[in-house]
Amino acid sequence: MDISEAASTHLRDFSDFHIDLNKYVKLSVVALNHLFDSTGDPKELSDLISELIKGAGERWAATNYVDPHGEIEDLKFQLTESALMRVYSSFEVFLDEISGSYSEYKLKNPEPIDSAAYGATALKLFSAFGWDTKKIEYLLPVYHFYNIARHCVVHRMGKANKELIELSASSDFLEAIENWPTVIPGNQLSPPPTININKKIDLRPHHAITYSDVCYRLASEINKKLIEMVGYEYIVKSVAIERILKRDSLDYPPCKDAYHYLRYILNKEYKLKGVEFHLIKAVLEKEGIRQKCYQKHASMLALT
């Protein structure tokens, strides 16, 4: 059984979030740009927005704007702020789920992590399980930058603090941006936010997507470490319990028995390769749940 490309439920959930955030940001921005470009006349644009608000299906009255083009530009900034907060919260949930769900695998005396270290939250998770951090080191300065930027948005009304200002000019951060391995070879990472003379962080919509991409890369490395740590037996057992023993109905088109059903899920959702029936049976037998799973699946199958 090949688990080298296996995807945990935690990674798949964060991947779904990452895709949704991309759609949220990109579709919102192009919609705002289309509205912005619909007319150069402020009065005409204000009237158009007012009509769109009235026809939005909400209990909203007509609203007029003196500078509608400026309002739209402000909205793109506010959109980016909200997206940064969503990325931070979603990735924190991911980290908490990993930490809490596999606590029995944690080291008794993990290596302490300096709270001021780049990406300390992620590093603490790696330390807790004794995982090597070499493959995430290039991510940490950029991850740390956007974590601080999010903090400044939430707690400083978007004004950069001393730590963010210093990090934005540091060689660690600038080199990480310069050497970033982009999805398309030869491309460069989009320029990070600048900080103006009033310490305001100049956020653009693509910054939220960059932040989400950084977190997704971290999540992917965490997933690899997790899968290596728990092994295929843990995955088979967990899927059998969650998808058969704890369910009252089947998720997929009928399979002839529990073993075919589990193989289908393990291959389709968890991306396990070379899943063989005798391995599934052996795990279930070892855990003392083979007969229970077989009978429970048969009873649910009879109801379809």
PDB file of C-alpha atoms in Angstrom:
ATOM      1  CA  MET A   1       0.000   0.000   0.000  1.00  0.00           C
ATOM      2  CA  ASP A   2       1.488   3.343  -1.095  1.00  0.00           C
ATOM      3  CA  ILE A   3       0.723   6.243   1.258  1.00  0.00           C
ATOM      4  CA  SER A   4       3.302   8.696  -0.138  1.00  0.00           C
ATOM      5  CA  GLU A   5       0.596  10.942  -1.627  1.00  0.00           C
ATOM      6  CA  ALA A   6      -2.092  10.308   0.990  1.00  0.00           C
ATOM      7  CA  ALA A   7      -4.248  13.268   1.984  1.00  0.00           C
ATOM      8  CA  SER A   8      -5.698  13.480   5.478  1.00  0.00           C
ATOM      9  CA  THR A   9      -9.142  14.918   6.098  1.00  0.00           C
ATOM     10  CA  HIS A  10      -7.402  17.907   7.691  1.00  0.00           C
ATOM     11  CA  LEU A  11      -5.446  18.701   4.527  1.00  0.00           C
ATOM     12  CA  ARG A  12      -8.483  18.196   2.302  1.00  0.00           C
ATOM     13  CA  ASP A  13     -10.527  20.577   4.452  1.00  0.00           C
ATOM     14  CA  PHE A  14      -7.828  23.251   4.307  1.00  0.00           C
ATOM     15  CA  SER A  15      -7.395  22.675   0.586  1.00  0.00           C
ATOM     16  CA  ASP A  16     -11.117  23.335   0.110  1.00  0.00           C
ATOM     17  CA  PHE A  17     -10.744  26.549   2.095  1.00  0.00           C
ATOM     18  CA  HIS A  18      -7.738  27.605  -0.012  1.00  0.00           C
ATOM     19  CA  ILE A  19      -9.719  27.074  -3.225  1.00  0.00           C
ATOM     20  CA  ASP A  20     -12.747  28.922  -1.835  1.00  0.00           C
ATOM     21  CA  LEU A  21     -10.612  31.845  -0.711  1.00  0.00           C
ATOM     22  CA  ASN A  22      -9.106  32.148  -4.187  1.00  0.00           C
ATOM     23  CA  LYS A  23     -12.605  32.289  -5.677  1.00  0.00           C
ATOM     24  CA  TYR A  24     -13.813  34.744  -3.045  1.00  0.00           C
ATOM     25  CA  VAL A  25     -10.960  37.176  -3.634  1.00  0.00           C
ATOM     26  CA  LYS A  26     -10.720  36.918  -7.421  1.00  0.00           C
ATOM     27  CA  LEU A  27     -14.456  37.018  -8.182  1.00  0.00           C
ATOM     28  CA  SER A  28     -14.974  39.892  -5.738  1.00  0.00           C
ATOM     29  CA  VAL A  29     -12.141  41.918  -7.241  1.00  0.00           C
ATOM     30  CA  VAL A  30     -13.194  41.431 -10.865  1.00  0.00           C
ATOM     31  CA  ALA A  31     -16.794  42.321  -9.936  1.00  0.00           C
ATOM     32  CA  LEU A  32     -15.599  45.504  -8.237  1.00  0.00           C
ATOM     33  CA  ASN A  33     -13.340  46.341 -11.185  1.00  0.00           C
ATOM     34  CA  HIS A  34     -16.205  45.821 -13.623  1.00  0.00           C
ATOM     35  CA  LEU A  35     -18.372  48.181 -11.590  1.00  0.00           C
ATOM     36  CA  PHE A  36     -15.527  50.707 -11.324  1.00  0.00           C
ATOM     37  CA  ASP A  37     -14.987  50.687 -15.101  1.00  0.00           C
ATOM     38  CA  SER A  38     -18.672  50.855 -16.022  1.00  0.00           C
ATOM     39  CA  THR A  39     -18.566  54.650 -16.136  1.00  0.00           C
ATOM     40  CA  GLY A  40     -16.096  57.414 -15.375  1.00  0.00           C
ATOM     41  CA  ASP A  41     -18.835  59.774 -14.215  1.00  0.00           C
ATOM     42  CA  PRO A  42     -19.199  59.767 -10.392  1.00  0.00           C
ATOM     43  CA  LYS A  43     -22.910  60.690 -10.500  1.00  0.00           C
ATOM     44  CA  GLU A  44     -23.734  57.926 -12.982  1.00  0.00           C
ATOM     45  CA  LEU A  45     -21.760  55.372 -10.965  1.00  0.00           C
ATOM     46  CA  SER A  46     -23.421  56.451  -7.721  1.00  0.00           C
ATOM     47  CA  ASP A  47     -26.868  56.114  -9.327  1.00  0.00           C
ATOM     48  CA  LEU A  48     -25.977  52.666 -10.689  1.00  0.00           C
ATOM     49  CA  ILE A  49     -24.745  51.464  -7.292  1.00  0.00           C
ATOM     50  CA  SER A  50     -27.886  52.835  -5.671  1.00  0.00           C
ATOM     51  CA  GLU A  51     -30.092  50.865  -8.066  1.00  0.00           C
ATOM     52  CA  LEU A  52     -28.047  47.708  -7.557  1.00  0.00           C
ATOM     53  CA  ILE A  53     -28.374  48.076  -3.786  1.00  0.00           C
ATOM     54  CA  LYS A  54     -32.145  48.484  -4.033  1.00  0.00           C
ATOM     55  CA  GLY A  55     -32.375  45.398  -6.267  1.00  0.00           C
ATOM     56  CA  ALA A  56     -30.093  43.199  -4.164  1.00  0.00           C
ATOM     57  CA  GLY A  57     -32.960  41.336  -2.521  1.00  0.00           C
ATOM     58  CA  GLU A  58     -32.179  42.745   0.921  1.00  0.00           C
ATOM     59  CA  ARG A  59     -34.062  45.321   2.972  1.00  0.00           C
ATOM     60  CA  TRP A  60     -31.774  48.114   1.815  1.00  0.00           C
ATOM     61  CA  ALA A  61     -32.732  51.623   0.760  1.00  0.00           C
ATOM     62  CA  ALA A  62     -31.028  53.557  -2.013  1.00  0.00           C
ATOM     63  CA  THR A  63     -27.577  54.875  -1.034  1.00  0.00           C
ATOM     64  CA  ASN A  64     -25.675  57.643  -2.785  1.00  0.00           C
ATOM     65  CA  TYR A  65     -21.896  58.138  -2.796  1.00  0.00           C
ATOM     66  CA  VAL A  66     -19.974  61.351  -3.427  1.00  0.00           C
ATOM     67  CA  ASP A  67     -16.845  59.470  -4.565  1.00  0.00           C
ATOM     68  CA  PRO A  68     -18.024  56.009  -5.673  1.00  0.00           C
ATOM     69  CA  HIS A  69     -14.761  55.191  -7.448  1.00  0.00           C
ATOM     70  CA  GLY A  70     -12.842  55.860  -4.253  1.00  0.00           C
ATOM     71  CA  GLU A  71     -15.321  53.770  -2.259  1.00  0.00           C
ATOM     72  CA  ILE A  72     -14.728  50.818  -4.575  1.00  0.00           C
ATOM     73  CA  GLU A  73     -10.954  51.135  -4.168  1.00  0.00           C
ATOM     74  CA  ASP A  74     -11.434  51.186  -0.398  1.00  0.00           C
ATOM     75  CA  LEU A  75     -13.568  48.062  -0.662  1.00  0.00           C
ATOM     76  CA  LYS A  76     -10.728  46.142  -2.299  1.00  0.00           C
ATOM     77  CA  PHE A  77      -8.512  47.061   0.628  1.00  0.00           C
ATOM     78  CA  GLN A  78     -11.193  45.979   3.117  1.00  0.00           C
ATOM     79  CA  LEU A  79     -11.709  42.765   1.155  1.00  0.00           C
ATOM     80  CA  THR A  80      -8.013  41.964   1.541  1.00  0.00           C
ATOM     81  CA  GLU A  81      -8.129  42.662   5.274  1.00  0.00           C
ATOM     82  CA  SER A  82     -11.063  40.293   5.765  1.00  0.00           C
ATOM     83  CA  ALA A  83      -9.384  37.625   3.631  1.00  0.00           C
ATOM     84  CA  LEU A  84      -6.189  37.813   5.717  1.00  0.00           C
ATOM     85  CA  MET A  85      -8.233  37.236   8.853  1.00  0.00           C
ATOM     86  CA  ARG A  86      -9.958  34.237   7.284  1.00  0.00           C
ATOM     87  CA  VAL A  87      -6.640  32.674   6.283  1.00  0.00           C
ATOM     88  CA  TYR A  88      -5.196  33.105   9.755  1.00  0.00           C
ATOM     89  CA  SER A  89      -8.261  31.640  11.477  1.00  0.00           C
ATOM     90  CA  SER A  90      -8.578  28.676   9.119  1.00  0.00           C
ATOM     91  CA  PHE A  91      -4.920  27.720   9.414  1.00  0.00           C
ATOM     92  CA  GLU A  92      -5.041  28.026  13.201  1.00  0.00           C
ATOM     93  CA  VAL A  93      -7.974  25.598  13.168  1.00  0.00           C
ATOM     94  CA  PHE A  94      -5.903  23.230  11.021  1.00  0.00           C
ATOM     95  CA  LEU A  95      -2.970  23.388  13.449  1.00  0.00           C
ATOM     96  CA  ASP A  96      -5.230  22.910  16.471  1.00  0.00           C
ATOM     97  CA  GLU A  97      -6.903  19.877  14.892  1.00  0.00           C
ATOM     98  CA  ILE A  98      -3.559  18.197  14.233  1.00  0.00           C
ATOM     99  CA  SER A  99      -2.286  19.008  17.699  1.00  0.00           C
ATOM    100  CA  GLY A 100      -5.415  17.751  19.454  1.00  0.00           C
ATOM    101  CA  SER A 101      -6.277  14.743  17.307  1.00  0.00           C
ATOM    102  CA  TYR A 102      -2.877  13.050  17.553  1.00  0.00           C
ATOM    103  CA  SER A 103      -1.774  14.004  21.059  1.00  0.00           C
ATOM    104  CA  GLU A 104      -0.815  10.383  21.825  1.00  0.00           C
ATOM    105  CA  TYR A 105       2.051  10.741  19.327  1.00  0.00           C
ATOM    106  CA  LYS A 106       3.561  13.823  20.969  1.00  0.00           C
ATOM    107  CA  LEU A 107       6.987  13.742  22.570  1.00  0.00           C
ATOM    108  CA  LYS A 108       7.170  13.915  26.344  1.00  0.00           C
ATOM    109  CA  ASN A 109       9.946  16.524  26.264  1.00  0.00           C
ATOM    110  CA  PRO A 110       9.816  18.422  22.952  1.00  0.00           C
ATOM    111  CA  GLU A 111      12.433  20.963  21.999  1.00  0.00           C
ATOM    112  CA  PRO A 112      11.326  24.406  23.280  1.00  0.00           C
ATOM    113  CA  ILE A 113      10.541  27.019  20.638  1.00  0.00           C
ATOM    114  CA  ASP A 114      11.286  30.714  21.104  1.00  0.00           C
ATOM    115  CA  SER A 115       7.985  32.617  20.859  1.00  0.00           C
ATOM    116  CA  ALA A 116       9.782  35.258  18.759  1.00  0.00           C
ATOM    117  CA  ALA A 117      10.975  32.730  16.162  1.00  0.00           C
ATOM    118  CA  TYR A 118       9.642  32.959  12.613  1.00  0.00           C
ATOM    119  CA  GLY A 119       6.434  30.952  12.430  1.00  0.00           C
ATOM    120  CA  ALA A 120       6.567  29.959  16.094  1.00  0.00           C
ATOM    121  CA  THR A 121       3.055  28.494  16.058  1.00  0.00           C
ATOM    122  CA  ALA A 122       3.878  26.072  13.253  1.00  0.00           C
ATOM    123  CA  LEU A 123       7.326  25.323  14.697  1.00  0.00           C
ATOM    124  CA  LYS A 124       5.788  24.345  18.027  1.00  0.00           C
ATOM    125  CA  LEU A 125       3.667  21.746  16.261  1.00  0.00           C
ATOM    126  CA  PHE A 126       6.713  20.293  14.510  1.00  0.00           C
ATOM    127  CA  SER A 127       8.605  20.238  17.790  1.00  0.00           C
ATOM    128  CA  ALA A 128       5.720  18.571  19.626  1.00  0.00           C
ATOM    129  CA  PHE A 129       5.885  15.584  17.269  1.00  0.00           C
ATOM    130  CA  GLY A 130       9.641  15.617  16.745  1.00  0.00           C
ATOM    131  CA  TRP A 131       9.382  16.455  13.043  1.00  0.00           C
ATOM    132  CA  ASP A 132      12.264  17.865  11.023  1.00  0.00           C
ATOM    133  CA  THR A 133      11.648  21.441   9.825  1.00  0.00           C
ATOM    134  CA  LYS A 134      14.119  21.613   6.938  1.00  0.00           C
ATOM    135  CA  LYS A 135      11.457  21.567   4.206  1.00  0.00           C
ATOM    136  CA  ILE A 136       9.448  24.430   5.719  1.00  0.00           C
ATOM    137  CA  GLU A 137      12.301  26.798   6.528  1.00  0.00           C
ATOM    138  CA  TYR A 138      11.896  28.784   3.286  1.00  0.00           C
ATOM    139  CA  LEU A 139       8.233  29.434   4.180  1.00  0.00           C
ATOM    140  CA  LEU A 140       8.717  30.756   7.686  1.00  0.00           C
ATOM    141  CA  PRO A 141       9.812  34.395   7.093  1.00  0.00           C
ATOM    142  CA  VAL A 142       6.880  35.016   4.707  1.00  0.00           C
ATOM    143  CA  TYR A 143       4.429  33.126   6.926  1.00  0.00           C
ATOM    144  CA  HIS A 144       5.612  35.190   9.905  1.00  0.00           C
ATOM    145  CA  PHE A 145       5.277  38.442   7.948  1.00  0.00           C
ATOM    146  CA  TYR A 146       1.642  37.825   7.072  1.00  0.00           C
ATOM    147  CA  ASN A 147       0.847  36.649  10.601  1.00  0.00           C
ATOM    148  CA  ILE A 148       2.123  39.958  11.943  1.00  0.00           C
ATOM    149  CA  ALA A 149       0.324  41.881   9.199  1.00  0.00           C
ATOM    150  CA  ARG A 150      -2.916  40.161  10.204  1.00  0.00           C
ATOM    151  CA  HIS A 151      -2.240  41.136  13.832  1.00  0.00           C
ATOM    152  CA  CYS A 152      -1.766  44.756  12.773  1.00  0.00           C
ATOM    153  CA  VAL A 153      -5.028  44.709  10.814  1.00  0.00           C
ATOM    154  CA  VAL A 154      -6.972  43.348  13.783  1.00  0.00           C
ATOM    155  CA  HIS A 155      -5.284  45.180  16.645  1.00  0.00           C
ATOM    156  CA  ARG A 156      -3.734  48.336  15.129  1.00  0.00           C
ATOM    157  CA  MET A 157      -6.312  49.355  12.505  1.00  0.00           C
ATOM    158  CA  GLY A 158      -3.947  48.349   9.718  1.00  0.00           C
ATOM    159  CA  LYS A 159      -0.898  50.261  10.948  1.00  0.00           C
ATOM    160  CA  ALA A 160       2.394  48.392  10.953  1.00  0.00           C
ATOM    161  CA  ASN A 161       4.139  47.784  14.266  1.00  0.00           C
ATOM    162  CA  LYS A 162       7.890  47.870  14.839  1.00  0.00           C
ATOM    163  CA  GLU A 163       8.262  44.123  14.286  1.00  0.00           C
ATOM    164  CA  LEU A 164       6.578  44.220  10.864  1.00  0.00           C
ATOM    165  CA  ILE A 165       8.580  47.245   9.732  1.00  0.00           C
ATOM    166  CA  GLU A 166      11.860  45.587  10.704  1.00  0.00           C
ATOM    167  CA  LEU A 167      10.911  42.236   9.191  1.00  0.00           C
ATOM    168  CA  SER A 168       9.856  43.834   5.887  1.00  0.00           C
ATOM    169  CA  ALA A 169      13.399  45.204   5.456  1.00  0.00           C
ATOM    170  CA  SER A 170      15.255  42.162   6.778  1.00  0.00           C
ATOM    171  CA  SER A 171      17.505  40.034   4.583  1.00  0.00           C
ATOM    172  CA  ASP A 172      15.675  36.866   5.704  1.00  0.00           C
ATOM    173  CA  PHE A 173      12.367  38.151   4.391  1.00  0.00           C
ATOM    174  CA  LEU A 174      13.686  39.774   1.214  1.00  0.00           C
ATOM    175  CA  GLU A 175      15.694  36.683   0.276  1.00  0.00           C
ATOM    176  CA  ALA A 176      12.676  34.449   0.904  1.00  0.00           C
ATOM    177  CA  ILE A 177      10.628  36.592  -1.498  1.00  0.00           C
ATOM    178  CA  GLU A 178      13.433  36.688  -4.074  1.00  0.00           C
ATOM    179  CA  ASN A 179      14.012  32.927  -4.043  1.00  0.00           C
ATOM    180  CA  TRP A 180      10.416  31.821  -3.701  1.00  0.00           C
ATOM    181  CA  PRO A 181       9.684  28.586  -5.639  1.00  0.00           C
ATOM    182  CA  THR A 182       6.632  29.615  -7.671  1.00  0.00           C
ATOM    183  CA  VAL A 183       4.125  27.194  -9.190  1.00  0.00           C
ATOM    184  CA  ILE A 184       5.192  28.308 -12.667  1.00  0.00           C
ATOM    185  CA  PRO A 185       9.001  28.002 -12.980  1.00  0.00           C
ATOM    186  CA  GLY A 186      10.709  31.286 -13.776  1.00  0.00           C
ATOM    187  CA  ASN A 187       8.019  33.477 -12.240  1.00  0.00           C
ATOM    188  CA  GLN A 188       8.558  35.501  -9.100  1.00  0.00           C
ATOM    189  CA  LEU A 189       6.371  35.885  -6.048  1.00  0.00           C
ATOM    190  CA  SER A 190       4.209  39.005  -6.175  1.00  0.00           C
ATOM    191  CA  PRO A 191       5.770  41.954  -4.306  1.00  0.00           C
ATOM    192  CA  PRO A 192       4.820  42.004  -0.614  1.00  0.00           C
ATOM    193  CA  PRO A 193       2.837  44.873   0.922  1.00  0.00           C
ATOM    194  CA  THR A 194       4.671  48.145   1.305  1.00  0.00           C
ATOM    195  CA  ILE A 195       4.405  50.325   4.391  1.00  0.00           C
ATOM    196  CA  ASN A 196       3.779  54.022   3.757  1.00  0.00           C
ATOM    197  CA  ILE A 197       5.059  57.016   5.735  1.00  0.00           C
ATOM    198  CA  ASN A 198       2.010  56.832   8.027  1.00  0.00           C
ATOM    199  CA  LYS A 199       2.862  53.183   8.796  1.00  0.00           C
ATOM    200  CA  LYS A 200      -0.261  52.049   6.944  1.00  0.00           C
ATOM    201  CA  ILE A 201       0.151  48.614   5.336  1.00  0.00           C
ATOM    202  CA  ASP A 202      -0.602  48.868   1.613  1.00  0.00           C
ATOM    203  CA  LEU A 203      -2.507  45.611   1.170  1.00  0.00           C
ATOM    204  CA  ARG A 204      -3.609  44.305  -2.214  1.00  0.00           C
ATOM    205  CA  PRO A 205      -5.970  41.380  -2.919  1.00  0.00           C
ATOM    206  CA  HIS A 206      -3.157  39.134  -4.191  1.00  0.00           C
ATOM    207  CA  HIS A 207      -1.499  39.371  -0.762  1.00  0.00           C
ATOM    208  CA  ALA A 208      -4.339  37.391   0.803  1.00  0.00           C
ATOM    209  CA  ILE A 209      -3.899  34.668  -1.822  1.00  0.00           C
ATOM    210  CA  THR A 210      -0.147  34.601  -1.189  1.00  0.00           C
ATOM    211  CA  TYR A 211      -0.786  34.197   2.540  1.00  0.00           C
ATOM    212  CA  SER A 212      -3.211  31.352   1.886  1.00  0.00           C
ATOM    213  CA  ASP A 213      -0.702  29.679  -0.452  1.00  0.00           C
ATOM    214  CA  VAL A 214       2.011  29.870   2.205  1.00  0.00           C
ATOM    215  CA  CYS A 215      -0.311  28.257   4.739  1.00  0.00           C
ATOM    216  CA  TYR A 216      -1.347  25.588   2.239  1.00  0.00           C
ATOM    217  CA  ARG A 217       2.291  24.696   1.608  1.00  0.00           C
ATOM    218  CA  LEU A 218       2.825  24.413   5.353  1.00  0.00           C
ATOM    219  CA  ALA A 219      -0.311  22.280   5.653  1.00  0.00           C
ATOM    220  CA  SER A 220       0.936  19.994   2.881  1.00  0.00           C
ATOM    221  CA  GLU A 221       4.258  19.406   4.653  1.00  0.00           C
ATOM    222  CA  ILE A 222       2.459  18.805   7.937  1.00  0.00           C
ATOM    223  CA  ASN A 223       0.202  16.306   6.179  1.00  0.00           C
ATOM    224  CA  LYS A 224       3.227  14.390   4.852  1.00  0.00           C
ATOM    225  CA  LYS A 225       4.773  14.218   8.310  1.00  0.00           C
ATOM    226  CA  LEU A 226       1.461  13.171   9.805  1.00  0.00           C
ATOM    227  CA  ILE A 227       0.879  10.357   7.318  1.00  0.00           C
ATOM    228  CA  GLU A 228       4.412   9.062   7.814  1.00  0.00           C
ATOM    229  CA  MET A 229       3.891   9.148  11.570  1.00  0.00           C
ATOM    230  CA  VAL A 230       0.539   7.347  11.836  1.00  0.00           C
ATOM    231  CA  GLY A 231       0.954   4.908   8.919  1.00  0.00           C
ATOM    232  CA  TYR A 232      -1.645   3.148   6.795  1.00  0.00           C
ATOM    233  CA  GLU A 233      -3.044   1.007   9.633  1.00  0.00           C
ATOM    234  CA  TYR A 234      -4.196   4.080  11.531  1.00  0.00           C
ATOM    235  CA  ILE A 235      -5.830   5.484   8.402  1.00  0.00           C
ATOM    236  CA  VAL A 236      -7.672   2.234   7.592  1.00  0.00           C
ATOM    237  CA  LYS A 237      -8.884   1.859  11.170  1.00  0.00           C
ATOM    238  CA  SER A 238     -10.037   5.490  11.393  1.00  0.00           C
ATOM    239  CA  VAL A 239     -11.915   5.346   8.094  1.00  0.00           C
ATOM    240  CA  ALA A 240     -13.609   2.078   9.079  1.00  0.00           C
ATOM    241  CA  ILE A 241     -14.776   3.545  12.372  1.00  0.00           C
ATOM    242  CA  GLU A 242     -15.864   6.932  11.004  1.00  0.00           C
ATOM    243  CA  ARG A 243     -17.427   5.787   7.733  1.00  0.00           C
ATOM    244  CA  ILE A 244     -18.997   2.485   8.785  1.00  0.00           C
ATOM    245  CA  LEU A 245     -19.345   1.989  12.522  1.00  0.00           C
ATOM    246  CA  LYS A 246     -20.404   5.578  13.281  1.00  0.00           C
ATOM    247  CA  ARG A 247     -22.713   5.988  10.278  1.00  0.00           C
ATOM    248  CA  ASP A 248     -26.326   5.098   9.636  1.00  0.00           C
ATOM    249  CA  SER A 249     -26.073   5.230   5.856  1.00  0.00           C
ATOM    250  CA  LEU A 250     -23.497   4.773   3.104  1.00  0.00           C
ATOM    251  CA  ASP A 251     -21.864   7.721   1.334  1.00  0.00           C
ATOM    252  CA  TYR A 252     -21.209   6.206  -2.072  1.00  0.00           C
ATOM    253  CA  PRO A 253     -22.937   3.997  -4.649  1.00  0.00           C
ATOM    254  CA  PRO A 254     -23.252   0.436  -3.320  1.00  0.00           C
ATOM    255  CA  CYS A 255     -20.136  -1.714  -2.994  1.00  0.00           C
ATOM    256  CA  LYS A 256     -20.443  -5.469  -2.588  1.00  0.00           C
ATOM    257  CA  ASP A 257     -18.976  -5.529   0.925  1.00  0.00           C
ATOM    258  CA  ALA A 258     -17.166  -3.478   3.572  1.00  0.00           C
ATOM    259  CA  TYR A 259     -13.747  -4.191   2.085  1.00  0.00           C
ATOM    260  CA  HIS A 260     -14.652  -2.883  -1.373  1.00  0.00           C
ATOM    261  CA  TYR A 261     -16.342   0.119   0.276  1.00  0.00           C
ATOM    262  CA  LEU A 262     -13.278   1.001   2.354  1.00  0.00           C
ATOM    263  CA  ARG A 263     -10.935   0.518  -0.592  1.00  0.00           C
ATOM    264  CA  TYR A 264     -13.056   2.916  -2.634  1.00  0.00           C
ATOM    265  CA  ILE A 265     -12.886   5.621   0.066  1.00  0.00           C
ATOM    266  CA  LEU A 266      -9.194   5.104   0.771  1.00  0.00           C
ATOM    267  CA  ASN A 267      -8.369   5.424  -2.919  1.00  0.00           C
ATOM    268  CA  LYS A 268     -10.783   8.191  -3.911  1.00  0.00           C
ATOM    269  CA  GLU A 269     -10.594  10.491  -0.897  1.00  0.00           C
ATOM    270  CA  TYR A 270      -7.386   9.634   0.912  1.00  0.00           C
ATOM    271  CA  LYS A 271      -5.317   9.042  -2.262  1.00  0.00           C
ATOM    272  CA  LEU A 272      -3.864   5.752  -1.052  1.00  0.00           C
ATOM    273  CA  LYS A 273      -2.508   3.606  -3.860  1.00  0.00           C
ATOM    274  CA  GLY A 274      -2.282  -0.169  -4.141  1.00  0.00           C
ATOM    275  CA  VAL A 275      -4.955  -0.765  -1.508  1.00  0.00           C
ATOM    276  CA  GLU A 276      -5.396  -4.539  -1.266  1.00  0.00           C
ATOM    277  CA  PHE A 277      -8.243  -6.349   0.434  1.00  0.00           C
ATOM    278  CA  HIS A 278      -6.024  -8.572   2.560  1.00  0.00           C
ATOM    279  CA  LEU A 279      -4.358  -5.487   4.086  1.00  0.00           C
ATOM    280  CA  ILE A 280      -7.728  -3.965   4.961  1.00  0.00           C
ATOM    281  CA  LYS A 281      -8.922  -7.237   6.483  1.00  0.00           C
ATOM    282  CA  ALA A 282      -5.697  -7.622   8.469  1.00  0.00           C
ATOM    283  CA  VAL A 283      -6.041  -4.150  10.014  1.00  0.00           C
ATOM    284  CA  LEU A 284      -9.685  -4.645  10.916  1.00  0.00           C
ATOM    285  CA  GLU A 285      -8.932  -8.062  12.374  1.00  0.00           C
ATOM    286  CA  LYS A 286      -6.063  -6.669  14.432  1.00  0.00           C
ATOM    287  CA  GLU A 287      -8.342  -3.947  15.819  1.00  0.00           C
ATOM    288  CA  GLY A 288     -11.100  -6.457  16.564  1.00  0.00           C
ATOM    289  CA  ILE A 289     -13.675  -4.727  14.354  1.00  0.00           C
ATOM    290  CA  ARG A 290     -13.688  -6.779  11.147  1.00  0.00           C
ATOM    291  CA  GLN A 291     -16.963  -8.606  11.781  1.00  0.00           C
ATOM    292  CA  LYS A 292     -18.649  -5.464  13.133  1.00  0.00           C
ATOM    293  CA  CYS A 293     -17.666  -3.494  10.027  1.00  0.00           C
ATOM    294  CA  TYR A 294     -18.727  -6.265   7.673  1.00  0.00           C
ATOM    295  CA  GLN A 295     -22.134  -6.676   9.336  1.00  0.00           C
ATOM    296  CA  LYS A 296     -22.763  -2.940   9.727  1.00  0.00           C
ATOM    297  CA  HIS A 297     -21.963  -2.305   6.070  1.00  0.00           C
ATOM    298  CA  ALA A 298     -24.234  -5.176   5.023  1.00  0.00           C
ATOM    299  CA  SER A 299     -27.118  -3.763   7.082  1.00  0.00           C
ATOM    300  CA  MET A 300     -26.671  -0.268   5.580  1.00  0.00           C
ATOM    301  CA  LEU A 301     -26.332  -1.718   2.099  1.00  0.00           C
ATOM    302  CA  ALA A 302     -29.679  -3.501   2.550  1.00  0.00           C
ATOM    303  CA  LEU A 303     -31.325  -0.111   3.128  1.00  0.00           C
ATOM    304  CA  THR A 304     -30.119   1.402  -0.149  1.00  0.00           C
TER     305      THR A 304
END
